[in-house]
Coordinates of C-alpha atoms and ligand atoms in Angstrom, one line a residue:
X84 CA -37.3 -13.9 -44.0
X85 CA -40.8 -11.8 -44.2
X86 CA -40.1 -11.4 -40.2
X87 CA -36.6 -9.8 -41.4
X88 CA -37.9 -7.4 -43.7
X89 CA -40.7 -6.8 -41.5
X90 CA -38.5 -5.3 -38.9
X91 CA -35.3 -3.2 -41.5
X92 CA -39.4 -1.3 -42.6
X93 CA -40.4 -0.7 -39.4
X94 CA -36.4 0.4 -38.7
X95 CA -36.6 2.6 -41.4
X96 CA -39.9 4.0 -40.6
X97 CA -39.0 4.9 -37.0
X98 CA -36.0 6.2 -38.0
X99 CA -37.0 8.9 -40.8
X100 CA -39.9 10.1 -38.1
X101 CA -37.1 10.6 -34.9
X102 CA -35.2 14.0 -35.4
X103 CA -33.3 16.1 -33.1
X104 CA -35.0 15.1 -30.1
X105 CA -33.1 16.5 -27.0
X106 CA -32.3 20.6 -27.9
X107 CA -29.8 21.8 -25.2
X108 CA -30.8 25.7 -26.0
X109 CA -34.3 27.3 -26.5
X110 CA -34.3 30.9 -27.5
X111 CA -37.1 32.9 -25.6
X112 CA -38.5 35.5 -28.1
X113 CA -39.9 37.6 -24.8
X114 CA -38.3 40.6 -23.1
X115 CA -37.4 40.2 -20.0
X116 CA -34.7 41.3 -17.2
X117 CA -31.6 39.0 -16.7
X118 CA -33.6 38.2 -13.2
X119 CA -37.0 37.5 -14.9
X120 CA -35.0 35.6 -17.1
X121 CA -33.7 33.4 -15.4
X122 CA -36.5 32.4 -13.2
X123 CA -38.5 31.4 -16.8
X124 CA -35.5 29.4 -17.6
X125 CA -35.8 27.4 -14.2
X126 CA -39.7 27.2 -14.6
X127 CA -39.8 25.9 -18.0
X128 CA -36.2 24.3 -18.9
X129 CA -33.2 24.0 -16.4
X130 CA -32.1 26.9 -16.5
X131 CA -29.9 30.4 -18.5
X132 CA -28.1 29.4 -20.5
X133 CA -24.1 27.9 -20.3
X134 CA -21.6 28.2 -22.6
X135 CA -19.3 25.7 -21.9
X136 CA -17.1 25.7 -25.2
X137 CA -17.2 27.2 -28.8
X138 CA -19.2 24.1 -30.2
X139 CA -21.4 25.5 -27.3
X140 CA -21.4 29.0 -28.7
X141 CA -22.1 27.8 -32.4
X142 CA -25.3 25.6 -31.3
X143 CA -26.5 29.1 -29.6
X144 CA -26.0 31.3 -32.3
X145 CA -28.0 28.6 -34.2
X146 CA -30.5 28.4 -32.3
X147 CA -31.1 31.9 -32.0
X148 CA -30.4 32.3 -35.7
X149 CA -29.4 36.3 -35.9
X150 CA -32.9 37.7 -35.0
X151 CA -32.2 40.3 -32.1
X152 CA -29.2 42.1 -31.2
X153 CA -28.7 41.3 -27.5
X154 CA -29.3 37.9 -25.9
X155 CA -29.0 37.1 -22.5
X156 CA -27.0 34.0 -21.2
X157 CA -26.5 32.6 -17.4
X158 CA -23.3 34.5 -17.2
X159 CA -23.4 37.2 -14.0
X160 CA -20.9 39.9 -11.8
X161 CA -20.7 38.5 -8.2
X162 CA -18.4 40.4 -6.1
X163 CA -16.0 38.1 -5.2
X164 CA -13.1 37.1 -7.7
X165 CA -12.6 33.5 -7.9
X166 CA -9.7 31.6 -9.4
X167 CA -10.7 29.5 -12.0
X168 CA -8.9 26.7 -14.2
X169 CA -9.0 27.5 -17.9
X170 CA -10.1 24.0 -18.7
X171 CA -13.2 24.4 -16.1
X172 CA -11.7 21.7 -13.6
X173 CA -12.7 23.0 -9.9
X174 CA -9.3 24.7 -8.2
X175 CA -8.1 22.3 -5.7
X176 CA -4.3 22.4 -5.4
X177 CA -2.7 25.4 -5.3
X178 CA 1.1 26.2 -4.7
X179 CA 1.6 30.1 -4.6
X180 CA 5.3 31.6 -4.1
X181 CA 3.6 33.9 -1.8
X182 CA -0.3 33.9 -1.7
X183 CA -2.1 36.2 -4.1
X184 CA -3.4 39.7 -3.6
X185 CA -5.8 41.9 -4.4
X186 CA -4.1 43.5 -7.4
X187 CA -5.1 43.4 -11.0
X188 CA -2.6 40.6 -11.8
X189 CA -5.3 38.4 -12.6
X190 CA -3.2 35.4 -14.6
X191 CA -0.7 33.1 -13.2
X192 CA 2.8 31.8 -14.4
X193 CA 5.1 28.6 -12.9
X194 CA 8.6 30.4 -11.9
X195 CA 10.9 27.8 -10.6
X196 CA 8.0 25.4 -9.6
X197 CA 6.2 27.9 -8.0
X198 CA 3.1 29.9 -9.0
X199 CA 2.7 34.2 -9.3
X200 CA 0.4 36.4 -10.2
X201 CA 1.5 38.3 -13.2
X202 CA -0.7 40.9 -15.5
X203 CA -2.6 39.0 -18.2
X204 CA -1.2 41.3 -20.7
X205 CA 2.5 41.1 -20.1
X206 CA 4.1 38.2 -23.1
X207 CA 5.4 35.1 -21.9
X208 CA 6.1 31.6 -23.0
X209 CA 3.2 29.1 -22.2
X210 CA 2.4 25.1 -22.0
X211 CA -0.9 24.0 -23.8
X212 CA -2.5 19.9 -22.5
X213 CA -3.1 18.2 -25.6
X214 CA -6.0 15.7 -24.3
X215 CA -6.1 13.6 -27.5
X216 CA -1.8 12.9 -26.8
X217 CA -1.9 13.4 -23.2
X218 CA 1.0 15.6 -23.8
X219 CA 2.1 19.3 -22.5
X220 CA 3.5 21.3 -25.3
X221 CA 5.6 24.2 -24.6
X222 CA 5.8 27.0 -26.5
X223 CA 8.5 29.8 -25.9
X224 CA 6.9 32.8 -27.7
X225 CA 6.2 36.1 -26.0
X226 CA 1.9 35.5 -25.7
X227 CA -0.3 37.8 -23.6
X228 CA -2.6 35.2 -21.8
X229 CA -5.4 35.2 -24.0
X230 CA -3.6 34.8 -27.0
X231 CA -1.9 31.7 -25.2
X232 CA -5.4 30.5 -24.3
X233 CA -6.8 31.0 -27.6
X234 CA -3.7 29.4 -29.2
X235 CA -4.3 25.9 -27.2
X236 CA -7.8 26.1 -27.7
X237 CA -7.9 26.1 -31.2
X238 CA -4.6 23.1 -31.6
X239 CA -4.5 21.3 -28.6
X240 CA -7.2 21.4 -25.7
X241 CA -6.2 24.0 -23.5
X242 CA -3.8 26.0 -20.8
X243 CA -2.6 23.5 -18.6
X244 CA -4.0 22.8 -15.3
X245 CA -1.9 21.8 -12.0
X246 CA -4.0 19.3 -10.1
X247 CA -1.6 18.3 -7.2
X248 CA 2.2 18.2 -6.3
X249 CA 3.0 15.3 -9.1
X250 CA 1.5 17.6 -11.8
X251 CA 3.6 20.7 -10.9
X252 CA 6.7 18.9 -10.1
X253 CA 6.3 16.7 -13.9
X254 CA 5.6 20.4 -15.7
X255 CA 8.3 22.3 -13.3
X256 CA 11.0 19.3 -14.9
X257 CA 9.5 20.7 -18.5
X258 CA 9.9 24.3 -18.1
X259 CA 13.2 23.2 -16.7
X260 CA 15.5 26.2 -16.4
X261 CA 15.3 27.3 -20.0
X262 CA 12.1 30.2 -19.2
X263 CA 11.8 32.1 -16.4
X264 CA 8.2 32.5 -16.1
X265 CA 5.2 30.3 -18.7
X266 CA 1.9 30.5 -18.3
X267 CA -0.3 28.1 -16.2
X268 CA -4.2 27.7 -17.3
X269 CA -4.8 29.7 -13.8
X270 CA -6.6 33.2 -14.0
X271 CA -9.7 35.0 -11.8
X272 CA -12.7 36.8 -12.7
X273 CA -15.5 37.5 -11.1
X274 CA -18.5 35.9 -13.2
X275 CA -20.2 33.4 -12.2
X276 CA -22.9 31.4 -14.4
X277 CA -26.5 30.5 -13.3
X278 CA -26.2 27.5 -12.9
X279 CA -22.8 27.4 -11.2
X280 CA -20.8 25.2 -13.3
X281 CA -17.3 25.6 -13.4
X282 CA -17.3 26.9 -17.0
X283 CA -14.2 28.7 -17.7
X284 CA -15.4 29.2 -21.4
X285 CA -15.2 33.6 -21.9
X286 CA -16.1 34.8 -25.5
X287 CA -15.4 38.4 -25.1
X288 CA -16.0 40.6 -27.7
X289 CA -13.2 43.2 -28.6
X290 CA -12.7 45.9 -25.2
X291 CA -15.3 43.9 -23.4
X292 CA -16.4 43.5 -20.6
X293 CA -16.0 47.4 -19.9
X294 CA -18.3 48.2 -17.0
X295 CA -19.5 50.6 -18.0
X296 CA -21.4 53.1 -15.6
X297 CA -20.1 50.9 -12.8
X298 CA -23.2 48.9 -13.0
X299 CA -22.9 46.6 -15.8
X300 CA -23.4 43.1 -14.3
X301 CA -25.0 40.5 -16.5
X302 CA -24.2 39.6 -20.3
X303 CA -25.8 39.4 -23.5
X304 CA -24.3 37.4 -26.7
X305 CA -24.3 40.5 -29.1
X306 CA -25.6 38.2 -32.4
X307 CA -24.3 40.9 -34.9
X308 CA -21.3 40.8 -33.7
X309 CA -20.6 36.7 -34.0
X310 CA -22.6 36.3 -30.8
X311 CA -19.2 37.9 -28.9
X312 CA -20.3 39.1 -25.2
X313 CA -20.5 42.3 -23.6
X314 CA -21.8 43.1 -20.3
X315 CA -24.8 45.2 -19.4
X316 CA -27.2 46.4 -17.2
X317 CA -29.3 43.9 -15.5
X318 CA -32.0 45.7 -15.6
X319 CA -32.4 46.1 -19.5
X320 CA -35.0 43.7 -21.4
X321 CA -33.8 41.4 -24.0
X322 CA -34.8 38.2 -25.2
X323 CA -32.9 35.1 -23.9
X324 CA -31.5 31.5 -24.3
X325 CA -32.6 28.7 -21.8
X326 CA -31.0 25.5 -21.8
X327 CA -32.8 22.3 -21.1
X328 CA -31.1 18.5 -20.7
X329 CA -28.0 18.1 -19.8
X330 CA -25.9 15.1 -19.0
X331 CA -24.1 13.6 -15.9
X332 CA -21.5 11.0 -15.5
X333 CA -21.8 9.6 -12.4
X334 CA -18.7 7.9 -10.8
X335 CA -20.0 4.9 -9.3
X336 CA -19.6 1.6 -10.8
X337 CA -22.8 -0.4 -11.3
X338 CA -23.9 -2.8 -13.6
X339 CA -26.2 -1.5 -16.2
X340 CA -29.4 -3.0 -15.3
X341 CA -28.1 -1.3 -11.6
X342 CA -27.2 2.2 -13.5
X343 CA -30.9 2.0 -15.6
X344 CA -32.8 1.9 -12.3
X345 CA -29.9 4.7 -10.5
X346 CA -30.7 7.0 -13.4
X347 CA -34.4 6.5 -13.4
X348 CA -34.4 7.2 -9.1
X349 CA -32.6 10.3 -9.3
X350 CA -32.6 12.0 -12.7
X351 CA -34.5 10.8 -15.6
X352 CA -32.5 7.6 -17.5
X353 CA -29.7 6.3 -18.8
X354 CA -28.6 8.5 -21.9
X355 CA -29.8 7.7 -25.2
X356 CA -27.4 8.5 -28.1
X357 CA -29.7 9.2 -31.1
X358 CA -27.7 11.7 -32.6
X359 CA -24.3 13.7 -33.6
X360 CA -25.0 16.6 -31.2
X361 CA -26.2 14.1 -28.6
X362 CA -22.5 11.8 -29.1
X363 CA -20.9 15.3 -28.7
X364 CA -22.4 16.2 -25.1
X365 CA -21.5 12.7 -24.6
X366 CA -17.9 13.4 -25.1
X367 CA -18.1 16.7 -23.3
X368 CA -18.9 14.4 -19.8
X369 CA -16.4 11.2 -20.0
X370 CA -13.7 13.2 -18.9
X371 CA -15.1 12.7 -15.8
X372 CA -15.3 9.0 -15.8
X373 CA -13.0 6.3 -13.7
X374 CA -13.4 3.4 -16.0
X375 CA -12.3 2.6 -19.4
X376 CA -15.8 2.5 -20.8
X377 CA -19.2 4.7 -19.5
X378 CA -22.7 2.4 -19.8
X379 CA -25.2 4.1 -22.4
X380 CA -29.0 3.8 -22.3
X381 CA -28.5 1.0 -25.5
X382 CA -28.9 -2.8 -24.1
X383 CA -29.8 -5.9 -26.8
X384 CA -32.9 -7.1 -27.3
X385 CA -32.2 -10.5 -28.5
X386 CA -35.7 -12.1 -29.2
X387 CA -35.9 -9.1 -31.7
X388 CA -32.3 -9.3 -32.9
X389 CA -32.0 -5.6 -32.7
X390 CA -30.2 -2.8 -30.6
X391 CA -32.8 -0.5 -28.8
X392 CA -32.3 2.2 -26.4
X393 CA -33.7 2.4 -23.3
X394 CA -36.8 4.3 -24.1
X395 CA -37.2 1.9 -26.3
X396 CA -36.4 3.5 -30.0
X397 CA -34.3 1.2 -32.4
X398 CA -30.7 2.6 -32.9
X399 CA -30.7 4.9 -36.2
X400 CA -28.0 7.2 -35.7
X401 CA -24.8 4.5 -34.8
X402 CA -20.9 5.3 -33.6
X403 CA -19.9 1.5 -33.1
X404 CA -16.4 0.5 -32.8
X405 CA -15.4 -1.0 -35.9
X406 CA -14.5 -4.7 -34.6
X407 CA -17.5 -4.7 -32.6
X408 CA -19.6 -7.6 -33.6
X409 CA -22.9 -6.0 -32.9
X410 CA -25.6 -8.7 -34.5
X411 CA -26.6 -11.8 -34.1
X412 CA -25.7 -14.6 -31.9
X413 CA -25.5 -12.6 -28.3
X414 CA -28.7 -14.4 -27.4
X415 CA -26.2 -17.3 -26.3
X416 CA -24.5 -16.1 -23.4
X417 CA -24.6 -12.9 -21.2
X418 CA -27.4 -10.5 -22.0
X419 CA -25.0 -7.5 -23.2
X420 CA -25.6 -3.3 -23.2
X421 CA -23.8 -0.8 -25.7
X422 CA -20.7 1.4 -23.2
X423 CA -18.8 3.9 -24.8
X424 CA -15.2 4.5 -24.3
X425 CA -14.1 7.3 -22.2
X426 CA -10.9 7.5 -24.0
X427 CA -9.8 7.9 -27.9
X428 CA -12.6 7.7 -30.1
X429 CA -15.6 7.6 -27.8
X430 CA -17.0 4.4 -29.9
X431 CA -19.7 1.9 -28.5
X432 CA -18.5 -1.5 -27.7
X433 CA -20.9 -3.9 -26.7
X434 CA -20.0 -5.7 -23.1
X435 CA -21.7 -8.1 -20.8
X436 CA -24.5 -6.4 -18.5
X437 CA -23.1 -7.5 -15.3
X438 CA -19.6 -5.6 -15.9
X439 CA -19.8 -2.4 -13.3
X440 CA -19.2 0.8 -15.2
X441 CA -19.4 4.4 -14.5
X442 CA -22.7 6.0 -16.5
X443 CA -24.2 8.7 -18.0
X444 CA -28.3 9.6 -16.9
X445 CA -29.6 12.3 -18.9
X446 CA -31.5 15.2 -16.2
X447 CA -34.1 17.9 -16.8
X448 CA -35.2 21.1 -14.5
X449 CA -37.1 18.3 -12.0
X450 CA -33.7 17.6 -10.5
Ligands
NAG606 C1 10.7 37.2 -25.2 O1 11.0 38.4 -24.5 C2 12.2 38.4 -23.8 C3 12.3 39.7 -23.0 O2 11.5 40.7 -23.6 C4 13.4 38.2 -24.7 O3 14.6 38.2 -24.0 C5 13.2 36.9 -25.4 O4 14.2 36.7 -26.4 C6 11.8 36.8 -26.1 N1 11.6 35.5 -26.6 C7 11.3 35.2 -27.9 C8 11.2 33.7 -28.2 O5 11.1 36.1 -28.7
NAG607 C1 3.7 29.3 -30.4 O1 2.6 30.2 -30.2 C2 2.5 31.2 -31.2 C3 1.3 32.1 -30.8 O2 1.7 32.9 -29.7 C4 2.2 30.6 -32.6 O3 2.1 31.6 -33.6 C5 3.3 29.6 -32.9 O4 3.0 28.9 -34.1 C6 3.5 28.6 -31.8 N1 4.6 27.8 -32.1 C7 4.5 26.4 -32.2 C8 5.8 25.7 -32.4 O5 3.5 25.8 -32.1
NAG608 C1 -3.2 17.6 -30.2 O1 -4.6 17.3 -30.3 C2 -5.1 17.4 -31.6 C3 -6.6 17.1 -31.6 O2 -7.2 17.9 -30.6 C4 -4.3 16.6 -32.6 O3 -4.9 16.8 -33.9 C5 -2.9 16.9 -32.6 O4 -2.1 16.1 -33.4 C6 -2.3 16.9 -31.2 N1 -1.0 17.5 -31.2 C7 0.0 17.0 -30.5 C8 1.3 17.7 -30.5 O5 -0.1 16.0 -29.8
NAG609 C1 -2.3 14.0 -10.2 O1 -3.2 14.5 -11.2 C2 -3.2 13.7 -12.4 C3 -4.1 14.3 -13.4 O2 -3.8 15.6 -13.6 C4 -3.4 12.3 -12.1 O3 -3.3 11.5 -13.3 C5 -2.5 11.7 -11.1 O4 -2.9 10.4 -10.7 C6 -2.6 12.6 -9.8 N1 -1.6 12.2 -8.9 C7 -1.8 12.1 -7.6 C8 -0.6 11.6 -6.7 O5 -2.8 12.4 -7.1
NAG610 C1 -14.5 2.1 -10.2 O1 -13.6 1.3 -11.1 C2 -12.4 2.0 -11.4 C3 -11.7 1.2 -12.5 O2 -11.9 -0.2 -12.3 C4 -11.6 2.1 -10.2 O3 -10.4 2.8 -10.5 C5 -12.3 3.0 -9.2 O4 -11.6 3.1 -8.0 C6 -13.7 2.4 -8.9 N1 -14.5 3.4 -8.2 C7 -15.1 3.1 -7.1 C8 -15.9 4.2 -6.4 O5 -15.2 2.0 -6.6

């Protein structure tokens, strides 16, 4: 009994001194060119910062909190456009009427199965993913194609994306003959972020990005205006954002004693979810996964009686599964480690160590 109230002190002790321990931006309150910029980032943290999403851009503005005008993030011109998934999926399949050209039709619709390069601004019909339903929703009013992407941002998940022939011939039997032409999730641009994730995340602000002079390449979150972007000159010194840890699911399937010493090789560890923010990044990743539930850095510690995570904090901040029987009497059988599902909720669940999962390892600017 004393041992019992020992440890729910030493809990609460430990857990009133840990507080937001992994920040994903660090505002840089130095001048400096976009290229100066970004080599500090990949000195210090990992590297410009990414926006991947608006939850993304809110964290930034945050962290930044209003001070200058002009910001710079990882986004840059390169010279090539590049066709890009609204969703941020890397373009694999593609199934053009006629391939595209150099034009500034820059958005794509499905016309009779196939795909066409159409003028972002024209107003079509359009079909949103809905990841939470799995579902495609079609919607038959006349939307430019940023009003359609900004539509099934903000009630479903996104445009849809077309990943091979089943995809297109499932959403060509939805359009069915009723629309000519919908929008697809499937535009170019040209920029590119540092770090060369797929990000298809834009947050324009109004008649941007303009160009201006011919020689406005790199962009800046303007912070009185909402933190929308504009592009710039290169050349100009602002302050900046860096961002540090990120995540990565990595597809194999290992045990978790087998993922703890993968993670440890080649990044840093297995994640540790101490946090909200932390459970969101989380999220962000298991997309990615193959199996039903994604190993966390969280294992039991039965002598103890107590959750810890791998780096060996007790568990304060908590997203278990309801049913999950979590205390007591695992010392028994298997040793057992928290997973997370990769679908609905994204709760833990507690599992037997020797089940082979996908995982996430958490990776700094050393990798
Ligand atoms: C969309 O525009 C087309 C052609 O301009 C028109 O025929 C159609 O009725 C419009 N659809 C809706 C739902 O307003
Ligand atoms: C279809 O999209 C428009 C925006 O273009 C929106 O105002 C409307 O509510 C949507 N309709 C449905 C049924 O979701
Ligand atoms: C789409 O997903 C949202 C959550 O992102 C959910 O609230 C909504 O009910 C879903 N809509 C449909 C039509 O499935
Ligand atoms: C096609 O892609 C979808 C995901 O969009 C996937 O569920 C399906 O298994 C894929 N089908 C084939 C034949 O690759
Ligand atoms: C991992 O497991 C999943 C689900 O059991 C399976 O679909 C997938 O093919 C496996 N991946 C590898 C690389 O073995």
């Amino acid at each position: 009994m004393a041992q019992i109230l020992y440890f729910s002190l030493l809990v609460i002790a430990l857990c009133s001194l840990s507080e937001g321990i992994q920040r994903r931006y660090h505002y840089i309150n130095i001048n400096k060119t976009w290229t100066e910029a970004q080599r500090y980032c990949r000195e210090k943290y990992t590297d410009l910062a990414t926006v991947n999403n608006i939850n993304d851009m809110n964290e930034l503005k945050k962290t930044v909190n209003n001070k200058p005008m002009y910001v710079w993030i990882g986004l840059k011109r390169t010279d090539v456009y590049k066709w890009r998934w609204s969703l941020g999926d890397p373009v694999k399949y593609l199934n053009w009427e006629t391939e595209p050209s150099n034009d500034t039709n820059n958005c794509a619709v499905m016309r009779n199965g196939k795909w066409h390069q159409q003028k972002c601004n024209d107003k079509l019909g359009f079909i949103c993913y809905n990841d939470s339903s799995k579902s495609y929703i079609i919607n038959t009013s006349n939307t430019t194609w940023s009003e359609a992407q900004s539509f099934c941002r903000q009630y479903h998940t996104d445009l849809i994306s077309v990943r091979n022939q089943t995809d297109n011939q499932l959403i060509h039997n939805i359009i069915n003959d009723h629309y000519t032409s919908v929008w697809i999730g499937l535009f170019r641009d040209w920029w590119e972020w540092s770090d060369n994730t797929d990000s298809a995340f834009r947050y324009w602000d109004s008649v941007q990005p303009d160009n201006q002079g011919g020689s406005e390449d790199c962009i800046v979150a303007k912070m009185t205006h909402e933190g929308k972007w504009h592009d710039i000159s290169c050349s100009d010194s602002y302050t900046f954002v860096c961002h540090e840890v990120e995540l990565i699911l990595i597809q194999k399937n290992l045990s978790w004693t087998e993922a703890v010493r993968y993670c440890r090789e080649n990044h840093v560890d297995l994640v540790s979810v101490d946090s909200q923010e932390i459970q969101l990044m989380v999220t962000e990743v298991l997309h990615q996964a193959w199996t039903a539930e994604v190993w966390l850095g969280l294992h039991y510690y039965c002598l103890m009686n107590l959750w810890i995570w791998v780096r060996g904090e007790v568990v304060c901040y908590q997203n278990w599964a309801p049913w999950v029987q979590i205390q007591l009497n695992h010392c028994s059988g298997e040793h057992r480690a928290g997973a997370v599902q990769s679908g609905g909720d994204h709760k833990w669940i507690s599992l037997p160590r020797s089940q082979e999962l996908n995982f996430i390892c958490t990776r700094n600017k050393e990798n």
